[in-house]
Coordinates of C-alpha atoms in Angstrom, one line a residue:
M694 CA -16.3 -22.6 -9.3
L695 CA -18.4 -20.2 -7.3
R696 CA -19.9 -21.8 -4.3
A697 CA -23.5 -20.6 -4.0
L698 CA -24.7 -20.2 -0.5
S699 CA -21.3 -21.3 1.0
R700 CA -22.1 -21.4 4.7
S701 CA -19.2 -19.9 6.7
I702 CA -19.5 -22.6 9.4
G703 CA -19.1 -25.4 6.7
I704 CA -16.2 -23.6 5.1
S705 CA -14.3 -23.3 8.4
I706 CA -14.7 -26.9 9.4
L707 CA -13.9 -28.3 5.9
S708 CA -10.9 -26.0 5.8
I709 CA -9.3 -27.9 8.7
G710 CA -8.4 -30.8 6.5
L711 CA -7.9 -28.8 3.4
L712 CA -5.5 -26.3 4.9
V713 CA -3.2 -28.9 6.4
W714 CA -3.2 -30.9 3.2
T715 CA -2.5 -27.9 0.9
G716 CA -0.1 -26.0 3.3
C717 CA 3.0 -24.9 1.5
T718 CA 6.2 -24.0 3.4
D719 CA 8.8 -23.6 0.7
E720 CA 7.8 -20.1 -0.3
D721 CA 9.5 -17.1 1.3
P722 CA 6.4 -15.2 2.6
M723 CA 6.1 -11.6 1.5
G724 CA 6.5 -9.1 4.2
P725 CA 4.2 -6.2 5.0
G726 CA 4.0 -3.7 2.2
D727 CA 5.5 -5.8 -0.5
V728 CA 3.7 -5.0 -3.7
I729 CA 2.8 -8.0 -5.9
T730 CA 0.5 -6.4 -8.6
R731 CA -0.8 -3.1 -9.5
M732 CA -4.1 -2.1 -11.1
D733 CA -5.5 1.1 -12.5
E734 CA -6.9 3.7 -10.2
V735 CA -10.4 3.1 -9.0
S736 CA -12.5 6.0 -7.8
T737 CA -14.3 5.0 -4.7
P738 CA -17.7 6.5 -3.7
H739 CA -18.1 8.9 -0.8
G740 CA -21.4 7.7 0.5
I741 CA -24.6 5.9 -0.5
P742 CA -27.1 8.3 -2.1
P743 CA -30.8 7.9 -1.1
G744 CA -33.3 6.3 -3.5
S745 CA -33.7 3.1 -5.3
D746 CA -31.8 4.0 -8.6
L747 CA -28.4 2.8 -7.4
T748 CA -26.3 1.4 -10.1
Y749 CA -22.9 -0.3 -9.5
T750 CA -20.1 -1.2 -11.8
I751 CA -17.9 -4.3 -11.0
V752 CA -14.1 -4.2 -11.0
D753 CA -12.0 -7.4 -11.2
L754 CA -9.1 -7.2 -8.7
G755 CA -7.3 -10.2 -10.3
V756 CA -5.2 -12.8 -8.6
L757 CA -1.7 -13.0 -7.2
P758 CA 1.0 -14.1 -9.7
G759 CA 0.8 -17.8 -10.6
H760 CA -2.6 -18.2 -8.9
E761 CA -5.9 -19.2 -10.5
Y762 CA -8.6 -17.7 -8.3
S763 CA -9.2 -15.1 -5.6
E764 CA -11.9 -14.2 -3.1
A765 CA -12.5 -10.9 -1.3
W766 CA -14.1 -11.3 2.1
A767 CA -14.1 -7.9 3.8
V768 CA -13.6 -4.1 3.2
N769 CA -12.9 -1.3 5.7
N770 CA -14.0 2.3 5.5
A771 CA -10.8 3.3 3.8
G772 CA -11.5 0.9 1.0
W773 CA -8.9 -1.7 2.0
V774 CA -9.9 -5.2 0.9
V775 CA -8.8 -8.5 2.3
G776 CA -9.3 -12.1 1.2
E777 CA -7.4 -14.9 -0.3
S778 CA -5.8 -15.9 -3.7
G779 CA -4.8 -19.4 -4.6
I780 CA -4.4 -22.4 -6.8
D781 CA -7.3 -24.8 -7.0
E782 CA -6.4 -27.7 -4.7
G783 CA -3.1 -26.0 -4.0
E784 CA -1.5 -23.1 -2.1
V785 CA -3.6 -20.2 -0.8
R786 CA -2.3 -16.8 0.4
A787 CA -4.1 -14.1 2.4
F788 CA -4.0 -10.8 0.5
L789 CA -4.6 -7.1 1.1
W790 CA -5.7 -4.8 -1.7
K791 CA -5.4 -1.0 -1.8
E792 CA -6.5 1.4 -4.4
G793 CA -3.6 2.3 -6.7
V794 CA -1.5 -0.5 -5.3
G795 CA -3.3 -3.7 -6.1
L796 CA -3.1 -7.2 -4.5
Q797 CA -0.3 -7.9 -2.1
S798 CA 0.4 -11.1 -0.2
I799 CA 0.5 -10.6 3.6
G800 CA 2.4 -13.8 4.2
T801 CA 1.7 -17.0 6.1
L802 CA 2.5 -18.8 9.3
G803 CA 4.2 -21.5 7.2
G804 CA 1.4 -22.9 5.0
S805 CA -1.8 -21.7 3.3
S806 CA -3.3 -18.5 4.8
H807 CA -6.8 -17.0 4.6
A808 CA -7.7 -13.3 5.5
R809 CA -11.2 -12.9 6.8
D810 CA -11.6 -9.3 8.1
V811 CA -9.9 -5.9 8.2
N812 CA -10.7 -3.1 10.7
N813 CA -10.5 0.6 10.2
N814 CA -7.0 0.7 11.6
G815 CA -5.9 -1.6 8.8
D816 CA -5.4 -4.7 11.1
V817 CA -6.2 -8.0 9.4
V818 CA -7.3 -11.3 11.0
G819 CA -7.7 -14.8 9.6
Y820 CA -6.0 -18.2 9.9
S821 CA -3.1 -20.1 8.5
V822 CA -1.5 -23.5 8.6
T823 CA 1.5 -23.8 11.0
G824 CA 3.3 -27.0 11.9
G825 CA 0.5 -29.2 10.7
A826 CA -2.2 -27.3 12.7
V827 CA -4.3 -24.2 11.9
H828 CA -3.9 -21.1 14.0
G829 CA -5.6 -17.7 13.9
F830 CA -3.4 -14.8 12.9
Y831 CA -3.4 -11.0 13.6
W832 CA -1.6 -8.9 10.9
T833 CA -0.5 -5.2 11.0
E834 CA 1.4 -3.1 8.5
T835 CA 4.2 -2.5 11.0
G836 CA 4.4 -5.9 12.6
G837 CA 3.3 -8.3 9.9
M838 CA 1.6 -11.6 10.7
T839 CA 1.5 -12.8 14.3
D840 CA 0.4 -16.3 15.4
I841 CA -2.3 -15.8 18.1
G842 CA -1.9 -19.4 19.2
V843 CA -4.8 -21.4 20.8
P844 CA -6.9 -21.2 24.0
P845 CA -6.0 -23.6 26.7
T846 CA -6.9 -27.2 25.8
A847 CA -7.5 -26.3 22.2
R848 CA -5.6 -27.6 19.2
F849 CA -6.7 -25.3 16.3
S850 CA -7.9 -21.7 16.3
Y851 CA -9.6 -19.5 13.7
L852 CA -10.2 -15.7 13.6
H853 CA -13.2 -14.4 11.6
A854 CA -13.6 -10.7 12.5
V855 CA -11.9 -7.9 14.4
N856 CA -13.2 -4.5 15.6
D857 CA -11.4 -1.2 15.9
Q858 CA -10.4 -1.9 19.5
G859 CA -8.5 -5.0 18.2
H860 CA -10.9 -7.4 19.8
A861 CA -11.1 -10.5 17.5
V862 CA -13.6 -13.4 17.4
G863 CA -13.6 -16.8 15.9
M864 CA -13.6 -20.4 17.0
A865 CA -11.3 -23.0 18.6
L866 CA -11.2 -26.8 18.4
T867 CA -11.0 -28.5 21.8
S868 CA -12.8 -31.8 22.2
E869 CA -15.7 -29.7 20.8
I870 CA -15.8 -26.6 18.5
R871 CA -16.3 -23.4 20.5
A872 CA -16.8 -19.7 19.8
I873 CA -14.0 -17.5 21.1
V874 CA -13.2 -13.9 21.8
L875 CA -9.6 -12.7 21.9
W876 CA -9.2 -9.5 23.8
R877 CA -6.4 -7.1 23.0
D878 CA -4.5 -8.0 26.1
G879 CA -4.3 -11.6 25.0
V880 CA -7.0 -13.0 27.2
W881 CA -9.3 -15.6 25.7
D882 CA -13.0 -16.1 26.5
I883 CA -14.9 -19.2 25.4
L884 CA -18.5 -18.1 24.7
S885 CA -21.6 -19.8 26.0
D886 CA -23.6 -22.2 23.8
L887 CA -27.1 -23.7 23.2
G888 CA -26.2 -27.1 24.7
G889 CA -24.6 -28.7 21.7
T890 CA -21.0 -29.3 20.8
F891 CA -20.6 -26.5 18.2
S892 CA -20.5 -22.7 18.3
S893 CA -18.7 -20.1 16.2
A894 CA -18.3 -16.3 16.5
L895 CA -18.5 -14.6 13.1
D896 CA -18.6 -10.8 13.7
I897 CA -18.1 -8.2 16.4
N898 CA -19.1 -4.6 16.7
E899 CA -17.5 -1.7 18.7
A900 CA -19.7 -2.4 21.7
D901 CA -18.2 -6.0 21.7
R902 CA -21.5 -7.6 20.8
V903 CA -20.8 -10.8 18.8
S904 CA -22.9 -12.5 16.2
G905 CA -22.6 -16.2 15.2
A906 CA -24.2 -19.6 15.6
A907 CA -24.4 -22.4 18.1
S908 CA -25.9 -25.9 18.1
F909 CA -28.5 -27.6 20.2
D910 CA -27.9 -31.1 21.5
N911 CA -29.8 -32.4 18.4
G912 CA -27.1 -30.9 16.2
D913 CA -29.2 -28.0 14.7
N914 CA -27.3 -24.7 14.5
Q915 CA -29.1 -21.4 15.1
A916 CA -28.2 -17.7 15.0
V917 CA -27.1 -16.3 18.3
L918 CA -26.0 -12.9 19.7
W919 CA -23.5 -12.7 22.5
D920 CA -22.7 -9.9 25.0
P921 CA -19.4 -11.5 26.2
P922 CA -18.5 -13.1 28.4
T923 CA -21.8 -14.5 29.7
T924 CA -25.0 -13.3 28.0
M925 CA -26.3 -15.0 24.9
D926 CA -29.6 -14.6 23.0
N927 CA -30.9 -17.2 20.5
L928 CA -32.2 -15.2 17.5
G929 CA -34.4 -18.1 16.3
T930 CA -35.2 -18.8 12.6
L931 CA -37.7 -17.9 9.9
G932 CA -39.7 -21.0 10.6
G933 CA -37.2 -23.7 9.8
A934 CA -34.6 -25.7 11.8
E935 CA -31.4 -23.7 11.3
S936 CA -29.9 -20.2 11.0
E937 CA -26.6 -18.4 11.2
A938 CA -25.9 -14.7 12.2
L939 CA -23.0 -13.7 9.9
A940 CA -22.7 -9.9 10.6
I941 CA -23.6 -7.2 13.0
N942 CA -23.4 -3.4 12.7
E943 CA -22.9 -0.7 15.3
F944 CA -26.6 -0.5 15.9
S945 CA -26.8 -4.2 16.6
Q946 CA -28.7 -5.0 13.5
V947 CA -27.8 -8.6 12.5
V948 CA -27.9 -10.3 9.1
G949 CA -27.4 -13.8 8.0
W950 CA -29.4 -16.8 6.6
S951 CA -32.2 -18.9 8.0
D952 CA -34.2 -21.9 6.9
D953 CA -37.9 -21.0 6.4
A954 CA -40.9 -23.3 6.9
Q955 CA -40.4 -24.7 3.4
G956 CA -36.8 -25.6 4.2
R957 CA -35.4 -22.8 1.9
E958 CA -32.3 -20.8 3.0
R959 CA -33.3 -17.1 3.1
A960 CA -31.5 -13.9 3.8
F961 CA -32.6 -12.3 7.1
I962 CA -32.2 -9.1 9.1
W963 CA -32.7 -9.1 12.8
T964 CA -33.7 -5.9 14.6
G965 CA -35.3 -7.5 17.7
D966 CA -37.2 -9.8 15.4
M967 CA -36.1 -11.8 12.4
H968 CA -37.3 -10.7 9.0
D969 CA -37.0 -12.2 5.5
L970 CA -35.1 -9.8 3.2
G971 CA -36.4 -11.5 0.0
T972 CA -34.5 -12.5 -3.1
L973 CA -33.9 -11.5 -6.7
G974 CA -36.8 -13.7 -7.8
G975 CA -35.5 -17.1 -6.9
A976 CA -35.9 -19.3 -3.9
E977 CA -32.9 -18.8 -1.7
G978 CA -30.4 -16.3 -0.5
A979 CA -28.1 -15.2 2.4
A980 CA -27.0 -11.8 3.8
K981 CA -23.2 -11.7 4.5
D982 CA -22.7 -8.1 5.8
I983 CA -24.5 -4.9 6.9
N984 CA -23.1 -1.4 7.3
D985 CA -24.2 1.2 9.8
D986 CA -26.8 2.7 7.4
G987 CA -28.6 -0.6 7.2
Y988 CA -27.5 -1.6 3.7
A989 CA -27.0 -5.4 3.6
V990 CA -25.2 -7.4 1.0
G991 CA -24.9 -11.1 0.1
E992 CA -26.3 -13.4 -2.5
S993 CA -29.6 -14.5 -3.8
Q994 CA -31.1 -16.5 -6.6
T995 CA -32.5 -15.1 -9.8
P996 CA -35.6 -16.6 -11.4
S997 CA -33.3 -18.6 -13.6
G998 CA -31.7 -20.1 -10.5
E999 CA -28.3 -18.4 -10.7
F1000 CA -26.9 -16.8 -7.6
H1001 CA -26.0 -13.1 -7.9
A1002 CA -24.4 -10.7 -5.5
T1003 CA -27.2 -8.7 -3.9
L1004 CA -27.7 -5.4 -2.2
W1005 CA -30.7 -4.9 0.2
T1006 CA -31.5 -1.3 1.0
P1007 CA -33.2 0.0 4.2
D1008 CA -36.1 1.0 2.0
G1009 CA -36.7 -2.6 1.0
D1010 CA -35.2 -2.5 -2.5
I1011 CA -33.3 -5.5 -3.7
I1012 CA -30.5 -4.7 -6.3
D1013 CA -28.8 -7.2 -8.5
L1014 CA -25.1 -6.3 -8.5
G1015 CA -24.4 -8.6 -11.5
S1016 CA -21.2 -10.5 -12.3
L1017 CA -18.1 -10.4 -14.5
V1018 CA -19.4 -12.4 -17.4
P1019 CA -22.9 -13.1 -18.8
G1020 CA -24.4 -16.1 -17.0
G1021 CA -21.7 -16.0 -14.3
E1022 CA -22.5 -16.1 -10.6
S1023 CA -21.3 -13.8 -7.9
I1024 CA -21.4 -13.2 -4.2
A1025 CA -21.0 -10.0 -2.1
M1026 CA -19.2 -10.5 1.2
G1027 CA -18.7 -7.0 2.6
I1028 CA -19.8 -3.4 2.5
N1029 CA -18.4 -0.3 4.0
T1030 CA -19.9 3.0 5.1
S1031 CA -19.3 4.6 1.7
G1032 CA -21.2 1.8 -0.1
M1033 CA -18.2 0.1 -1.6
V1034 CA -19.0 -3.6 -1.9
T1035 CA -16.6 -6.5 -2.1
G1036 CA -16.9 -10.2 -2.9
Y1037 CA -16.0 -12.5 -5.7
A1038 CA -17.5 -13.4 -9.1
E1039 CA -17.1 -16.0 -11.8
A1040 CA -14.6 -14.9 -14.5
A1041 CA -14.4 -15.8 -18.2
D1042 CA -12.1 -18.8 -17.4
G1043 CA -14.7 -20.2 -14.9
M1044 CA -12.6 -19.4 -11.9
D1045 CA -13.6 -17.0 -9.1
H1046 CA -12.0 -13.5 -9.0
A1047 CA -12.0 -11.0 -6.1
V1048 CA -14.1 -8.0 -7.1
I1049 CA -15.4 -4.7 -5.9
W1050 CA -18.6 -2.9 -6.8
I1051 CA -18.5 0.9 -7.1
I1052 CA -21.6 3.1 -7.1
Q1053 CA -22.2 4.7 -10.5
N1054 CA -25.6 6.5 -10.4
G1055 CA -26.6 9.0 -7.8
E1056 CA -23.1 9.9 -6.8
P1057 CA -22.4 13.3 -5.2
E1058 CA -21.7 16.0 -7.7
D1059 CA -18.1 16.2 -9.0
P1060 CA -16.0 18.5 -6.9
T1061 CA -14.9 21.9 -8.3
V1062 CA -11.3 22.9 -8.9
E1063 CA -11.5 25.2 -5.9
E1064 CA -12.7 22.3 -3.7
L1065 CA -9.9 20.0 -4.9
F1066 CA -7.3 22.7 -4.1
D1067 CA -8.8 23.1 -0.6
D1068 CA -8.7 19.3 0.0
L1069 CA -5.1 19.0 -1.2
T1070 CA -4.0 22.0 0.9
T1071 CA -5.7 20.5 3.9
D1072 CA -4.0 17.1 3.4
V1073 CA -0.5 18.8 3.1
R1074 CA -1.2 20.7 6.4
D1075 CA -2.3 17.5 8.0
L1076 CA 1.1 16.0 7.3
Y1077 CA 2.7 18.9 9.1
D1078 CA 0.2 18.7 12.0
D1079 CA 1.0 15.0 12.6
G1080 CA 4.7 15.6 12.5
T1081 CA 5.4 13.9 9.2
L1082 CA 6.7 17.0 7.5
N1083 CA 8.7 19.9 8.9
Q1084 CA 7.8 23.5 8.5
G1085 CA 10.2 24.1 5.6
L1086 CA 9.0 21.2 3.5
T1087 CA 5.3 21.9 4.2
R1088 CA 5.7 25.5 3.1
A1089 CA 7.5 24.5 -0.1
L1090 CA 4.6 22.3 -1.0
L1091 CA 2.0 24.9 -0.1
V1092 CA 3.7 27.6 -2.1
K1093 CA 3.4 25.5 -5.2
L1094 CA -0.3 24.9 -4.5
W1095 CA -1.0 28.5 -3.8
G1096 CA 0.9 29.5 -6.9
A1097 CA -1.1 27.0 -9.0
E1098 CA -4.4 28.2 -7.6
R1099 CA -3.6 31.9 -8.3
K1100 CA -2.6 31.1 -11.9
F1101 CA -5.8 29.2 -12.4
E1102 CA -7.9 32.1 -11.0
D1103 CA -6.1 34.5 -13.4
G1104 CA -7.0 32.3 -16.3
G1105 CA -3.6 30.7 -16.7
D1106 CA -4.5 27.0 -17.1
R1107 CA -1.1 26.0 -18.5
P1108 CA 1.0 27.8 -15.8
A1109 CA -1.3 26.3 -13.1
I1110 CA -0.7 22.8 -14.5
N1111 CA 3.0 23.4 -14.6
K1112 CA 2.9 24.4 -10.9
L1113 CA 1.0 21.3 -10.1
R1114 CA 3.5 19.2 -11.9
A1115 CA 6.3 20.7 -9.9
F1116 CA 4.3 19.8 -6.8
I1117 CA 4.0 16.2 -8.0
N1118 CA 7.8 16.1 -8.6
Q1119 CA 8.5 17.3 -5.1
V1120 CA 6.1 14.8 -3.6
R1121 CA 7.9 12.0 -5.5
S1122 CA 11.2 13.2 -4.2
L1123 CA 9.9 13.2 -0.6
A1124 CA 8.8 9.6 -1.1
R1125 CA 12.1 8.5 -2.5
T1126 CA 13.9 10.0 0.5
R1127 CA 11.3 8.5 2.8
R1128 CA 10.2 11.8 4.2
I1129 CA 6.6 10.6 3.5
S1130 CA 5.3 7.1 2.9
R1131 CA 4.5 5.6 -0.5
E1132 CA 0.8 5.6 0.4
E1133 CA 0.9 9.3 1.5
A1134 CA 2.8 10.3 -1.6
Q1135 CA 0.4 8.4 -3.9
D1136 CA -2.6 10.1 -2.3
L1137 CA -1.2 13.6 -2.9
I1138 CA -0.1 12.8 -6.4
D1139 CA -3.6 11.4 -7.3
Q1140 CA -5.2 14.5 -6.0
A1141 CA -2.9 16.8 -7.9
Q1142 CA -3.4 14.8 -11.1
A1143 CA -7.2 15.0 -10.6
L1144 CA -6.7 18.8 -10.5
I1145 CA -4.7 18.8 -13.7
D1146 CA -7.3 16.6 -15.4
L1147 CA -10.1 18.9 -14.3
I1148 CA -8.3 22.1 -15.3
R1149 CA -7.6 20.5 -18.8
A1150 CA -11.3 19.6 -19.1
G1151 CA -12.2 23.2 -18.8

């Protein structure tokens, strides 16, 4: 089922008809925070180590109940993943995945919904069917999914990316297809073009620089970089007719795909000039995202012609991220500052499943018991500092941690573990009485359990 080299422009346009046809309105959408599934804990990396010996392991995130496939499109620096889960030629639902929680539907505007990006505040953007049309949406944990409507004279709208300021980009359908920016105050800007009838904004950084594509009057699309609302640069190609700028980082490094002189689609990075990133040995590839350290991800062909998720390092190394099953294809769609990669891969049943790739080799050394106690103590104090916990509750938790640490230092492993279990029980009680959120409680519990496991391991 995996669509090798699925150009985002093509997906968006084809989705216009598909979304309206498959829109499903008889389901009561799940509200923010409703848990659908749960998966085992995944340990996320804390940074990308230097060198070319990176090894990743792939984790299947599954699908929403009753669904057949899922695709993960983006990941933020907290490890939150967004995408879509659906039934082939049927309903599709935007999802949010968090470690220790699993996939959760974030609802719809009435019909099928598709999440395309999540910023570091946890805000999600995408698009959904509503009333026979397609509208972009903006989702937050506290407010749920909001219909952003359409710019003046437009009929449909799509959101593809959002930065931490809440500025979102995408495209709108008027008599033509135009790239748009939606500012936080609700003001729309229609971006400039190359003289044709098509343009699409695909990513935005914190400086509000926007990457995407626009067409000439002959219909060829090429990668462009906007400084809204007026400035636009054509980034050119690798020698062929077309290109598309899919992502931009905070240093305005841009990645995407471009035709070369032989007509092959190749992954590129633009840093003032466009450069071919190479492949896994096959002919074609495309880069879908780039983090601030210059690590790019996407897909490229192997010598046998399969498309595999690919990591390109700043040192020029090209790493095959593999797939879920032998001979299966995969695609990497996003990477965060910690090196966590997300995308989708062919599963044993032949359907795509949303996945994450986690660094295995070259990770920082495992923390010591003392370091874990320090981290957990700091997190409890942070809950007091931000007003979540009062002084009495904070002290009660800290007393248990201090007691556990003293018992451990005195060689009393079992008494230390008992103190940590008492800490966990109190945290669970605080979550039940809603003194702290479920996510805050789970984080504290996970850290305390890691301490218990490390103490047991000696």
